[in-house]
Short mmCIF file of C-alpha atoms (C1' of nucleotides) in Angstrom, two decimals:
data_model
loop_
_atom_site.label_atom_id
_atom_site.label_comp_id
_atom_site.label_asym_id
_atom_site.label_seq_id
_atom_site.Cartn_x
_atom_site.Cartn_y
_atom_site.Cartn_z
CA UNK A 14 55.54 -27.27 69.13
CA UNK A 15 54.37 -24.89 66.59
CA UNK A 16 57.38 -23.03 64.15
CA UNK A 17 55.67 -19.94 64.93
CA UNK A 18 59.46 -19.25 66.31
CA UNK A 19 62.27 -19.85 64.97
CA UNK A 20 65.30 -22.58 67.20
CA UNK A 21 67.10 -19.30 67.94
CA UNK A 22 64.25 -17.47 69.45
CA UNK A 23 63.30 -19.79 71.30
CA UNK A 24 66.83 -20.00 72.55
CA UNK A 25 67.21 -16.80 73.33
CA UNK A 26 63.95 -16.69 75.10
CA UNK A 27 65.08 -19.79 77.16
CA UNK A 28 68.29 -18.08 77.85
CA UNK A 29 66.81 -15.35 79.27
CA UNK A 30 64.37 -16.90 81.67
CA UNK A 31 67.16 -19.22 83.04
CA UNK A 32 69.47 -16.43 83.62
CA UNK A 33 66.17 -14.56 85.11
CA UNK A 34 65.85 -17.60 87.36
CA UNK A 35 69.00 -17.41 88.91
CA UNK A 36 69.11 -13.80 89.22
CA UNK A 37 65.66 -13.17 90.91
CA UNK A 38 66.58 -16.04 93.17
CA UNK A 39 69.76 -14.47 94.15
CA UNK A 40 68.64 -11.06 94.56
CA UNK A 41 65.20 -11.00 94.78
CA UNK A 42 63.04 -8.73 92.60
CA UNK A 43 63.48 -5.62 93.42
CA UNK A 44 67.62 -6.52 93.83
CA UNK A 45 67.87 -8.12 90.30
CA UNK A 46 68.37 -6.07 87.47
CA UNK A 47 67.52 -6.88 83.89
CA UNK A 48 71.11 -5.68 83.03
CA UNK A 49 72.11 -8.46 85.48
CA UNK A 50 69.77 -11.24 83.43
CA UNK A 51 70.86 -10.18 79.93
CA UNK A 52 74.54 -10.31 80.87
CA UNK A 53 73.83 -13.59 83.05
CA UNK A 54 72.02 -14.85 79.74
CA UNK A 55 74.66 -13.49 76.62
CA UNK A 56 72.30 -11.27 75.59
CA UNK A 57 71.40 -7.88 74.94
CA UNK A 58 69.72 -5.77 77.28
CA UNK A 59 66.73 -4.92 74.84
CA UNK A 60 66.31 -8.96 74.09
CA UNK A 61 64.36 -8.93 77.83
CA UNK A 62 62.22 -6.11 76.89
CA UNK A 63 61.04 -7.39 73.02
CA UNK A 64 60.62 -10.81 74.27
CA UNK A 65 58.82 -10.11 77.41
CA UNK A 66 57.76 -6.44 77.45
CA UNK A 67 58.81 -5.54 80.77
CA UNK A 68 60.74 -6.92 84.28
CA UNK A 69 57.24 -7.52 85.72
CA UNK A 70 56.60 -9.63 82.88
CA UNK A 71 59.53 -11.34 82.79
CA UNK A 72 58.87 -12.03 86.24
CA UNK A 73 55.63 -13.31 85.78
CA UNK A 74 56.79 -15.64 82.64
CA UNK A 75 59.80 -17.29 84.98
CA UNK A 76 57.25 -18.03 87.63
CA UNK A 77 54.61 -19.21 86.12
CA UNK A 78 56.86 -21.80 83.73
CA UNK A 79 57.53 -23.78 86.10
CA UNK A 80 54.77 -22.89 88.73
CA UNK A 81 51.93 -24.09 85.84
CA UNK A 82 53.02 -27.53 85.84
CA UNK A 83 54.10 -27.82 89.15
CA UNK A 84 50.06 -26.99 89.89
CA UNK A 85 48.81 -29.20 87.49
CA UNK A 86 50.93 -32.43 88.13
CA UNK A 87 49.67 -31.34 92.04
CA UNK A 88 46.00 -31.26 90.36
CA UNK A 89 46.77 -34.74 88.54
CA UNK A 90 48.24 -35.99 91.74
CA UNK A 91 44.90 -35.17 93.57
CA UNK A 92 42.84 -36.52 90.99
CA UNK A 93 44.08 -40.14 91.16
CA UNK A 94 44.36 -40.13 94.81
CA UNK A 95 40.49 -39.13 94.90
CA UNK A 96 39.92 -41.88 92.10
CA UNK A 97 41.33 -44.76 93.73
CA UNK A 98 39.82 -43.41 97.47
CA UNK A 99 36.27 -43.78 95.64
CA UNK A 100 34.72 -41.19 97.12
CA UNK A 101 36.08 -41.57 100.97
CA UNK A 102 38.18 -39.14 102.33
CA UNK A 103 41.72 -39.08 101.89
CA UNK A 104 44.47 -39.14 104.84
CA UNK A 105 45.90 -35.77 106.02
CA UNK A 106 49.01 -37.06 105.08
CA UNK A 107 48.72 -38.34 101.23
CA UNK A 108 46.63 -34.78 100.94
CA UNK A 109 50.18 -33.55 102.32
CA UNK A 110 51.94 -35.67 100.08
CA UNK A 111 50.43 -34.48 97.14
CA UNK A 112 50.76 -31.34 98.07
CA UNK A 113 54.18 -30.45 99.18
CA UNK A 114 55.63 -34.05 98.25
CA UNK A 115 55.08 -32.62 94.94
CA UNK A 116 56.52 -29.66 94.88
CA UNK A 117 59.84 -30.91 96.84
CA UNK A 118 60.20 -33.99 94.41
CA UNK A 119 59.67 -32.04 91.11
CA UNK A 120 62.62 -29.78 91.92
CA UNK A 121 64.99 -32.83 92.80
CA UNK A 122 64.03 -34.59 89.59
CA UNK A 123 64.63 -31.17 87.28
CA UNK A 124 68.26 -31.15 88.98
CA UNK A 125 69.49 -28.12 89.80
CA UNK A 126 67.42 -25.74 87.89
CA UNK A 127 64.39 -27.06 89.67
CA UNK A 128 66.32 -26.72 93.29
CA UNK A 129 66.90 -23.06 92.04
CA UNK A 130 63.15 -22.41 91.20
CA UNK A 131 62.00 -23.91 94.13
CA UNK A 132 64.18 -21.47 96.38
CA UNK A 133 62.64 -19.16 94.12
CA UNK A 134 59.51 -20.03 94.85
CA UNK A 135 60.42 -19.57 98.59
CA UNK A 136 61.27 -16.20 98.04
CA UNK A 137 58.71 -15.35 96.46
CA UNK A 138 56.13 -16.03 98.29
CA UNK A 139 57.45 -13.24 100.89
CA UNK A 140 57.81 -10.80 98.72
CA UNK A 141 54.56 -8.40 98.97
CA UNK A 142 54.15 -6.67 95.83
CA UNK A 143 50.79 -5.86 94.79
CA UNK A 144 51.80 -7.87 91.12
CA UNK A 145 53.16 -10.67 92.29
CA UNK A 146 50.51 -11.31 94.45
CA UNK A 147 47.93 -11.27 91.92
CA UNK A 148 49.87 -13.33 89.82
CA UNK A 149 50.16 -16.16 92.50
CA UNK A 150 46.43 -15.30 93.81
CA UNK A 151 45.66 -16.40 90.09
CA UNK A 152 48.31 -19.35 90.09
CA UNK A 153 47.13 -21.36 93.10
CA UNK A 154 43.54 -20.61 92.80
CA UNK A 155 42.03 -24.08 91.91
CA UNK A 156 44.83 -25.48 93.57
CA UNK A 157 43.98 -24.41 96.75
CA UNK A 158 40.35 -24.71 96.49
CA UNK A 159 40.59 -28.37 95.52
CA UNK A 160 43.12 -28.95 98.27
CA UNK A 161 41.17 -26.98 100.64
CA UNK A 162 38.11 -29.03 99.87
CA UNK A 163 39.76 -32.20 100.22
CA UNK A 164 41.50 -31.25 103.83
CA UNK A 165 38.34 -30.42 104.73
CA UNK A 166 36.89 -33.97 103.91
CA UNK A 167 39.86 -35.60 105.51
CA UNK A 168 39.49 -33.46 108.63
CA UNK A 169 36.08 -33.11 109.34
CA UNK A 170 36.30 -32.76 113.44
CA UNK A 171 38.66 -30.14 113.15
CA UNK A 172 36.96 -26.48 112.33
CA UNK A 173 37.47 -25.26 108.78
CA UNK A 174 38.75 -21.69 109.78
CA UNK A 175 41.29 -24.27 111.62
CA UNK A 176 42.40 -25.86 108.84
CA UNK A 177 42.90 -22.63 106.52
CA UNK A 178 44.87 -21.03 109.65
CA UNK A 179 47.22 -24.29 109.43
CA UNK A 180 47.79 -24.73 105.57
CA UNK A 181 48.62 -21.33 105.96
CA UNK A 182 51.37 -22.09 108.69
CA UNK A 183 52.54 -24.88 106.39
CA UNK A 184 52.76 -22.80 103.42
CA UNK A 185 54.79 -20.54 105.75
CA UNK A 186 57.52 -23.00 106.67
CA UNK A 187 57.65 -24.70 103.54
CA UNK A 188 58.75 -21.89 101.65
CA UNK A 189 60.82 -20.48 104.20
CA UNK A 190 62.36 -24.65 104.79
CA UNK A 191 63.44 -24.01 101.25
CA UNK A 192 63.93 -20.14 100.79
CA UNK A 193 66.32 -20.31 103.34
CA UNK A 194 68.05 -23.94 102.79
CA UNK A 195 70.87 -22.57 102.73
CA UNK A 196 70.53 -19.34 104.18
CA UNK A 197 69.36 -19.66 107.76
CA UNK A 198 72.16 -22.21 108.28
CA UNK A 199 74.09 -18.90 108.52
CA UNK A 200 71.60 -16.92 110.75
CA UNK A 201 71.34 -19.98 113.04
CA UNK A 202 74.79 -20.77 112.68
CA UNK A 203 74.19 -24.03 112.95
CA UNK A 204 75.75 -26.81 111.36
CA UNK A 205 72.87 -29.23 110.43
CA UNK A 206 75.62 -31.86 108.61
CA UNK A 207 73.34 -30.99 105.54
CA UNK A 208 75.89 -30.39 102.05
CA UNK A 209 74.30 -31.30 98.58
CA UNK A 210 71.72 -33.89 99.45
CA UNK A 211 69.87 -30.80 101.42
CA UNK A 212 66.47 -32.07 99.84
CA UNK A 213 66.16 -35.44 99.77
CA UNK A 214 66.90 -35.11 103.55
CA UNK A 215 64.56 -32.18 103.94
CA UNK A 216 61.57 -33.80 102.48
CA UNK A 217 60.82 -36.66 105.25
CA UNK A 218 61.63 -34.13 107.92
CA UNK A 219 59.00 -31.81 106.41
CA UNK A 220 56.83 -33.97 105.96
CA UNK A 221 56.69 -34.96 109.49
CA UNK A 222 56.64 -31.58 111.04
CA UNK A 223 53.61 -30.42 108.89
CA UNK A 224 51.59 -33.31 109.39
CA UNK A 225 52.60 -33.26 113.36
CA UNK A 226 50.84 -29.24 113.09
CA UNK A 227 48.53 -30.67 110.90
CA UNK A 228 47.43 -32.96 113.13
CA UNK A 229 47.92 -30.78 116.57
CA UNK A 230 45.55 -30.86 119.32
CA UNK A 231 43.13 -27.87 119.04
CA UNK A 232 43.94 -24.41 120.49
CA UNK A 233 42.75 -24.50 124.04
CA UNK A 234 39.42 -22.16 123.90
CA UNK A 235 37.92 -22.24 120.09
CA UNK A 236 38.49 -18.24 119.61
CA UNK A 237 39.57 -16.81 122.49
CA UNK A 238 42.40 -15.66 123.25
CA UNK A 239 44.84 -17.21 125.87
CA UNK A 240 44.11 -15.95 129.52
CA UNK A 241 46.49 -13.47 129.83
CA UNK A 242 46.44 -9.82 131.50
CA UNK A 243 44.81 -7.51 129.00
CA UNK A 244 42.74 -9.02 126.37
CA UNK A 245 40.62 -6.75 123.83
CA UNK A 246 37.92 -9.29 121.87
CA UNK A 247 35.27 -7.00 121.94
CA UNK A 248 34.17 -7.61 118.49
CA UNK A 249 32.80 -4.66 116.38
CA UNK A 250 30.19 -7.12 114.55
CA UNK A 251 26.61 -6.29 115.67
CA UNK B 18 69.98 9.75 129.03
CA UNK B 19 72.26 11.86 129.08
CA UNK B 20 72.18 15.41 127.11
CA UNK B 21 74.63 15.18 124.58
CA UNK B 22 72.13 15.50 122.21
CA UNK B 23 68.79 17.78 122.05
CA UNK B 24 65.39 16.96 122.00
CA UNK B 25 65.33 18.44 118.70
CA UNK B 26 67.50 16.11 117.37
CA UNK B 27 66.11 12.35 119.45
CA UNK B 28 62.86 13.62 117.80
CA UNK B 29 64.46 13.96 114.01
CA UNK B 30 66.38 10.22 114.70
CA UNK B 31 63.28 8.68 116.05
CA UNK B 32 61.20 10.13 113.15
CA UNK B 33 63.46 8.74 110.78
CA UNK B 34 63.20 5.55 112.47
CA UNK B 35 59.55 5.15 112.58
CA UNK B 36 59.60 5.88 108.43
CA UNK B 37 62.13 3.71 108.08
CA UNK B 38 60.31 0.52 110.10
CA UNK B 39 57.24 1.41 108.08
CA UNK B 40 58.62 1.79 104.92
CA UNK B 41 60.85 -1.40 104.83
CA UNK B 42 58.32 -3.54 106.15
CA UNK B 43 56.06 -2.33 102.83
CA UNK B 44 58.69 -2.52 100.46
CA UNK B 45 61.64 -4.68 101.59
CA UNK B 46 65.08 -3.38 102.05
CA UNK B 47 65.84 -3.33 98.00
CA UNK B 48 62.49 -1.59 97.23
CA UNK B 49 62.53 0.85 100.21
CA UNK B 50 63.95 3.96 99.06
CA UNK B 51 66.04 6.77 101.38
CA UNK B 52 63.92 9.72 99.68
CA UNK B 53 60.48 8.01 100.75
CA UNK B 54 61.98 7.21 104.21
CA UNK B 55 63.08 10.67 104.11
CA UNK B 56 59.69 12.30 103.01
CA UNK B 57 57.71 10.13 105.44
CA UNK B 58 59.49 11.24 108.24
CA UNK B 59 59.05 15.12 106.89
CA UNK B 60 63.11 15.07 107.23
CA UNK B 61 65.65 16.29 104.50
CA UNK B 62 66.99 13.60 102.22
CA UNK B 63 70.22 14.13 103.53
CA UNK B 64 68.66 13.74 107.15
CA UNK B 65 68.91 9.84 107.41
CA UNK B 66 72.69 9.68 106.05
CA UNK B 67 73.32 12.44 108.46
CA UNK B 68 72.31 10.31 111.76
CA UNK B 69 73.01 6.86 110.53
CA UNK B 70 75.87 7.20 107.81
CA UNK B 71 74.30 4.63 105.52
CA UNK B 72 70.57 3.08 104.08
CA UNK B 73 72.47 -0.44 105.66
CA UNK B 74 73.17 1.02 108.75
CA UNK B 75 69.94 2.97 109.03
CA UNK B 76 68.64 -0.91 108.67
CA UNK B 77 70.44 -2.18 111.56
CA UNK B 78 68.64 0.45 113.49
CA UNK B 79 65.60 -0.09 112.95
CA UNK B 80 66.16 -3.87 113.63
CA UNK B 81 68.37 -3.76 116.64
CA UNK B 82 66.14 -1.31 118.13
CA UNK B 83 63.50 -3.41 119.11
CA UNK B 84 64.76 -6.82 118.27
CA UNK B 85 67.32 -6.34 121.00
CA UNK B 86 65.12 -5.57 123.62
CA UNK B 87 63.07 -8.33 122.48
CA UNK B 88 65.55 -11.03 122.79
CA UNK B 89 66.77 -9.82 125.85
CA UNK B 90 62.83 -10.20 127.44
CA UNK B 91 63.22 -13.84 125.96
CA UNK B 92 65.69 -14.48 128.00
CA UNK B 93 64.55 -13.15 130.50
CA UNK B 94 61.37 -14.91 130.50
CA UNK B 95 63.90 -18.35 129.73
CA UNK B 96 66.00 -17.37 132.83
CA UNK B 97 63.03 -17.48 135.00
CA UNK B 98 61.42 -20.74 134.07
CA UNK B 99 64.52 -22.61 134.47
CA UNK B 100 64.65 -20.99 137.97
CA UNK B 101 61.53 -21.62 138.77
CA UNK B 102 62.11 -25.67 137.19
CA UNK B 103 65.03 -25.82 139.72
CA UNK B 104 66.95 -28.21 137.24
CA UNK B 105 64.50 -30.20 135.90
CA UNK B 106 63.66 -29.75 132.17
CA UNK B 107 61.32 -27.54 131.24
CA UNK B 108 58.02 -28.73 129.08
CA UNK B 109 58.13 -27.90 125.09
CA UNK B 110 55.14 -25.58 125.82
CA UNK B 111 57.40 -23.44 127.76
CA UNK B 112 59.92 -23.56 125.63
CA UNK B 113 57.55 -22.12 122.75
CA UNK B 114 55.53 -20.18 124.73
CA UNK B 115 58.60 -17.93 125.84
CA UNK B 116 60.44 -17.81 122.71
CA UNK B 117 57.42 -17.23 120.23
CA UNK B 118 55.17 -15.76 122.59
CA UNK B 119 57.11 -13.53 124.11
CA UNK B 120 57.29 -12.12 120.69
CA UNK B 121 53.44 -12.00 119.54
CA UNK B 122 53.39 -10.33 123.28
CA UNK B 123 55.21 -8.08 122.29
CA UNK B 124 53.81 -6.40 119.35
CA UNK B 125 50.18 -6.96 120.61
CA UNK B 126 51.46 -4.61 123.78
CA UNK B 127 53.36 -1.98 121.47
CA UNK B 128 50.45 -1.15 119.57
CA UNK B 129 50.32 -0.99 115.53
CA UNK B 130 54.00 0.19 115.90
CA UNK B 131 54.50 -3.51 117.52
CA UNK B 132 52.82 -5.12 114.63
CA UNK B 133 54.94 -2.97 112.18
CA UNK B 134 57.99 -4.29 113.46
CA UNK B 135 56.65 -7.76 114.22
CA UNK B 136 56.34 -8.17 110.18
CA UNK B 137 59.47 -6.43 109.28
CA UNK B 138 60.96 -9.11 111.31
CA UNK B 139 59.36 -11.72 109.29
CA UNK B 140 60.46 -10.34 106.05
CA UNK B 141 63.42 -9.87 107.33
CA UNK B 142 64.46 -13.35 107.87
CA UNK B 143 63.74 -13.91 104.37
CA UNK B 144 66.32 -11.45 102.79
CA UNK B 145 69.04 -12.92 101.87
CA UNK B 146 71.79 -9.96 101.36
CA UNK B 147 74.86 -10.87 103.24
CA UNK B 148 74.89 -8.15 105.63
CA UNK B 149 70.98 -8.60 106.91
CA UNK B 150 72.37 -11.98 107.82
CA UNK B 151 75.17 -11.07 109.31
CA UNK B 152 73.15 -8.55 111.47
CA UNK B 153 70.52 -11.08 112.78
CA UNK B 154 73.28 -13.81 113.06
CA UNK B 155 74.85 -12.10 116.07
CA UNK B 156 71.63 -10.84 117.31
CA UNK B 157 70.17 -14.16 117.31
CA UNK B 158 73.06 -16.08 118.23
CA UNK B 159 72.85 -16.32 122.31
CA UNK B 160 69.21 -16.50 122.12
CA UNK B 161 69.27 -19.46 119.62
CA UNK B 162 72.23 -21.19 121.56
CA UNK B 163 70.01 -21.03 124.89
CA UNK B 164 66.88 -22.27 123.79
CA UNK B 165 68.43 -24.68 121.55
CA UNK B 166 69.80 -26.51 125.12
CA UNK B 167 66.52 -25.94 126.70
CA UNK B 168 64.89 -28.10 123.75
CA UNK B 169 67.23 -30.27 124.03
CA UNK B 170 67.07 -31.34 127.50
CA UNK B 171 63.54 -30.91 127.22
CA UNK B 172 63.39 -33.52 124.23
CA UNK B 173 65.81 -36.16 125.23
CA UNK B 174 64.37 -38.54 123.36
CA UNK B 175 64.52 -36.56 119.86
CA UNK B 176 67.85 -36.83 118.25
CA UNK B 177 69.13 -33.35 118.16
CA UNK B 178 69.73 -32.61 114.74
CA UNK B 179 66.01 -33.44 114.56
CA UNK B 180 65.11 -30.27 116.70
CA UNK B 181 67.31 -28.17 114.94
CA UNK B 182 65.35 -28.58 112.05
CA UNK B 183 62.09 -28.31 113.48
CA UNK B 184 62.99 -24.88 115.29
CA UNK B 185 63.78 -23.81 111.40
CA UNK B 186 60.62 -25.06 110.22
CA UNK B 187 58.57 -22.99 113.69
CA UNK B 188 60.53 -20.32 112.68
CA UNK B 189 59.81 -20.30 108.97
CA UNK B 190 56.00 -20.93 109.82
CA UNK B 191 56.18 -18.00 112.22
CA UNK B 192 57.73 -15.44 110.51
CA UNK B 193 55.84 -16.72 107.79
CA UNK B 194 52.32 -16.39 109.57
CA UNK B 195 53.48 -13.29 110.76
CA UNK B 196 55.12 -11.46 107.63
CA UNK B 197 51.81 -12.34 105.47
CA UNK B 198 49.37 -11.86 108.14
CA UNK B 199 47.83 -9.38 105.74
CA UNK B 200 49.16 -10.24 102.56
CA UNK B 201 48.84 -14.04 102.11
CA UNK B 202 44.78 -13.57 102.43
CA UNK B 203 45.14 -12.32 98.98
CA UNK B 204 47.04 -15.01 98.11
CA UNK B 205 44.69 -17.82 99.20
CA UNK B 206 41.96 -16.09 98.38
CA UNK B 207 40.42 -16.92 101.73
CA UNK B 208 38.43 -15.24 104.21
CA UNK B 209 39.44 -15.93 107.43
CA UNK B 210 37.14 -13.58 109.06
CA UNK B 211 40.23 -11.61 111.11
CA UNK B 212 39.87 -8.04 111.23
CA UNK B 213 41.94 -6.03 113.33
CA UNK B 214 42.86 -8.47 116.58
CA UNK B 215 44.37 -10.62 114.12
CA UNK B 216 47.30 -11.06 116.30
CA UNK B 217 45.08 -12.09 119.20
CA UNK B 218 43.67 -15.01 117.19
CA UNK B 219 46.98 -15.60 115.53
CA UNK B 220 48.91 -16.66 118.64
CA UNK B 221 47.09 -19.46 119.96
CA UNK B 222 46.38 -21.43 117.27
CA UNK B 223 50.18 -20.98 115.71
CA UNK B 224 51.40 -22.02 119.23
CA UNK B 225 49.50 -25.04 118.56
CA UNK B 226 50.67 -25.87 115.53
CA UNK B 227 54.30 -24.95 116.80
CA UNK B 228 53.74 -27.39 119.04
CA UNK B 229 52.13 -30.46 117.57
CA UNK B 230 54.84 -30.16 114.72
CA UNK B 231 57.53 -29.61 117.37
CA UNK B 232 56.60 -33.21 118.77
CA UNK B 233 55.31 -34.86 115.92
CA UNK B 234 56.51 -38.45 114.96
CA UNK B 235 60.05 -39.02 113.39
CA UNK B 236 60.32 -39.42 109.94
CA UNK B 237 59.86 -43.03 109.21
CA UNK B 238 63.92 -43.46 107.96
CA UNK B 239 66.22 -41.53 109.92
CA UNK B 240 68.05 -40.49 106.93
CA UNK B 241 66.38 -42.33 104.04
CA UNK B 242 63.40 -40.81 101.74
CA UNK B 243 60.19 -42.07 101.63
CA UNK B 244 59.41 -45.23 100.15
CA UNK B 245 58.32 -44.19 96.82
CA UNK B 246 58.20 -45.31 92.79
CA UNK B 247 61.53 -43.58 92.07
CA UNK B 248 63.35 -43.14 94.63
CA UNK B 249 66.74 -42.68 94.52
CA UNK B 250 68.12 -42.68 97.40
CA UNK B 251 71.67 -44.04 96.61
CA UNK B 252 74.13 -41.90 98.16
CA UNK B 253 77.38 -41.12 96.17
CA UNK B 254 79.36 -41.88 99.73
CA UNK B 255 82.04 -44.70 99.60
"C1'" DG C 5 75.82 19.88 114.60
"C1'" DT C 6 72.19 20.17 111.31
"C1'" DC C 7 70.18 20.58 106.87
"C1'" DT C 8 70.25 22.08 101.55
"C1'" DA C 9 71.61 21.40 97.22
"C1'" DT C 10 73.76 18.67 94.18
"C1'" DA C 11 76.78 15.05 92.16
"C1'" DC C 12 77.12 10.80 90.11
"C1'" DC C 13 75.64 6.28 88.98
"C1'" DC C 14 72.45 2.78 87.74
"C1'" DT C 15 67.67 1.57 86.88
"C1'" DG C 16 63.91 0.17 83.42
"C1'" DA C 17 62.40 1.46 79.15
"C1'" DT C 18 62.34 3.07 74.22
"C1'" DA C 19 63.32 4.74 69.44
"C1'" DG C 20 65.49 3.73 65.39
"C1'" DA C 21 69.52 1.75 62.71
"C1'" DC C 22 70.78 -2.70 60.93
"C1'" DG D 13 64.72 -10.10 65.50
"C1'" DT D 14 68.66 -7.92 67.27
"C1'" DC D 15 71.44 -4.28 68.77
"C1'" DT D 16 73.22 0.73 69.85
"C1'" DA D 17 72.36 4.94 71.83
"C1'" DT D 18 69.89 7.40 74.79
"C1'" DC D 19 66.14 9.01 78.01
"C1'" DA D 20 64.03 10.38 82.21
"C1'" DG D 21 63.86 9.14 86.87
"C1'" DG D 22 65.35 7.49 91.13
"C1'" DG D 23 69.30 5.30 93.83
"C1'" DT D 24 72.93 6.46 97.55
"C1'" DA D 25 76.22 9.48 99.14
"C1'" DT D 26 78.69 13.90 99.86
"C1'" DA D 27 80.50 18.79 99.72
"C1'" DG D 28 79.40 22.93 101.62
"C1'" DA D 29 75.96 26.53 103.50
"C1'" DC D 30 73.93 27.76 107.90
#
DNA sequence: GTCTATACCCTGATAGAC
DNA sequence: GTCTATCAGGGTATAGAC
């Protein structure tokens, strides 16, 4: 907590990424409009532009606010599992745990500003463009490699390019679980009883379906595809 | 097919079409653009208001076009197991099998145009703008409603607010799976060796995990988080 | 019926006064 | 550091030529 800014700057700066929160999680990035965030935020439209140069940077600064510690408290998490394991492999589900356990508890305990940054987060791991991928490629990095490494441990009978396919597929409904928590109730049109609570209910569910994939029996033949009419795995590869 | 309208003219529609599928699948419906729809098809701007009357509309187009005949083959392929079961329930596998099979058929036997669409539909379940949803909510709605009673009776055991949820969560990790099939290798940073026939590989090993997360365990409290340092799990009801 | 040209608005971004 | 005024470009939609 340097006073290289002054209590009003960093107000205003604070401002501005909360509005941009709420904004970007209602309309996405390409739907949000800085106009949108400075009136959101009580300021002027310029104030997004000196404090944060552009809307891709703005962007980046709202995600990576919350996403930073969110990575390193998973990182910490990790860390003391692996300490107090001494060196044996974790279970598939405290590696879960850590994992998306973390992620789902931070944003109950930050209240409602961490429920919107964690639909956020939902979002925006769908959305394709070239920036914000390289931003989250940078982001998760470690994370995943540690993560990776320890699934790997925990799993050993199951093939690696297995377990990468499936983190991937829990990655997938995660985000979309909380992207849409309360938008596919309308698509489905289903009423899952859920109101306020959505997350604290969510979480054990979760939990259970990703470690039940997790944990799946192996696709029938290792990498073929299923026995159907027309199949094409004549691999280029020499 | 009837004449009322020339060859000429199906070709211009269809054109427009095929731009449009390709273009919002790259850029989303905010960040797709009429004038790059409009150049990629070689068409007039003016072309795609012309034959659709709006960029919303043209949307719907492009979705209902193939996502109709898509859901109509899954119930098709429904109708017939449940014939063939002659009352009895039919097995999960099925149940998965012709819902998210029948679409991973699908764009494997429509060529890269089928894998175009196949990850439009995945972002598409991710945008939140209210007319998107109300689009897929009545294109989805008898399809959801009939495999929803198929898991069911298939599942008797499973309370049924349980399997609601865990078709959301095989739905987020599908569309998911699907949407990034490209894009979340950057994010991971992880080579997972797939090529071209990514689909191929894709669909067994996502049935899988469909499936072991479909019939995983039940969350160890119905309704109560997990037993944690802070939980907090007192519930404002009288 | 089909396409061309254009209208009109809103976007992100900036320069310069305060 | 903050704000006003404005820019150039791209957004959707439409009036009117063929």
């Amino acid at each position: 907590m340097t006073e290289t800014v002054t209590a009003d700057t960093r107000d205003t700066r604070q401002r501005i990424l909360d509005a941009a929160e709420g904004v970007f999680m209602a309309c996405g990035y390409d739907g949000a409009s800085m106009r949108q965030i400075a009136g959101d935020a009580g300021v002027n439209l310029a104030a997004g532009h000196y404090h944060f140069g552009s809307k891709e940077a703005l962007f980046q600064a709202v995600l990576n606010r919350r996403l930073h510690v969110l990575n390193q408290e998973r990182l910490r998490v990790l860390d003391e599992l692996e300490a107090k394991a001494a060196g044996a492999p974790l279970k598939p589900s405290q590696i879960l745990d850590a994992f998306f356990g973390t992620l789902l508890r931070m944003a109950i305990t930050h209240g409602p500003r961490g429920q919107t940054f964690l639909r956020l987060i939902g979002r925006t791991l769908t959305e394709p463009s070239e920036f914000i991928r390289t931003a989250l490629s940078k982001e998760f990095a470690d994370v995943l490699e540690r993560y990776k490494a320890a699934l790997f441990r925990a799993l050993p009978e199951v093939p690696k390019e297995e377990i990468v396919w499936r983190f991937h597929f829990m990655l997938g409904a995660t985000s979309y679980a909380i992207a849409g928590i309360d938008t596919l109730r309308l698509i489905t049109d289903w009423q899952t009883g859920a109101t306020d609570d959505d997350l604290e209910r969510l979480a054990p569910r979760l939990m259970s379906f990703l470690l039940g994939g997790l944990r799946a029996p192996l696709p029938a033949a290792p990498a073929a595809p299923q026995p159907r009419g027309n199949v094409r795995n004549r691999r280029k590869k020499p």
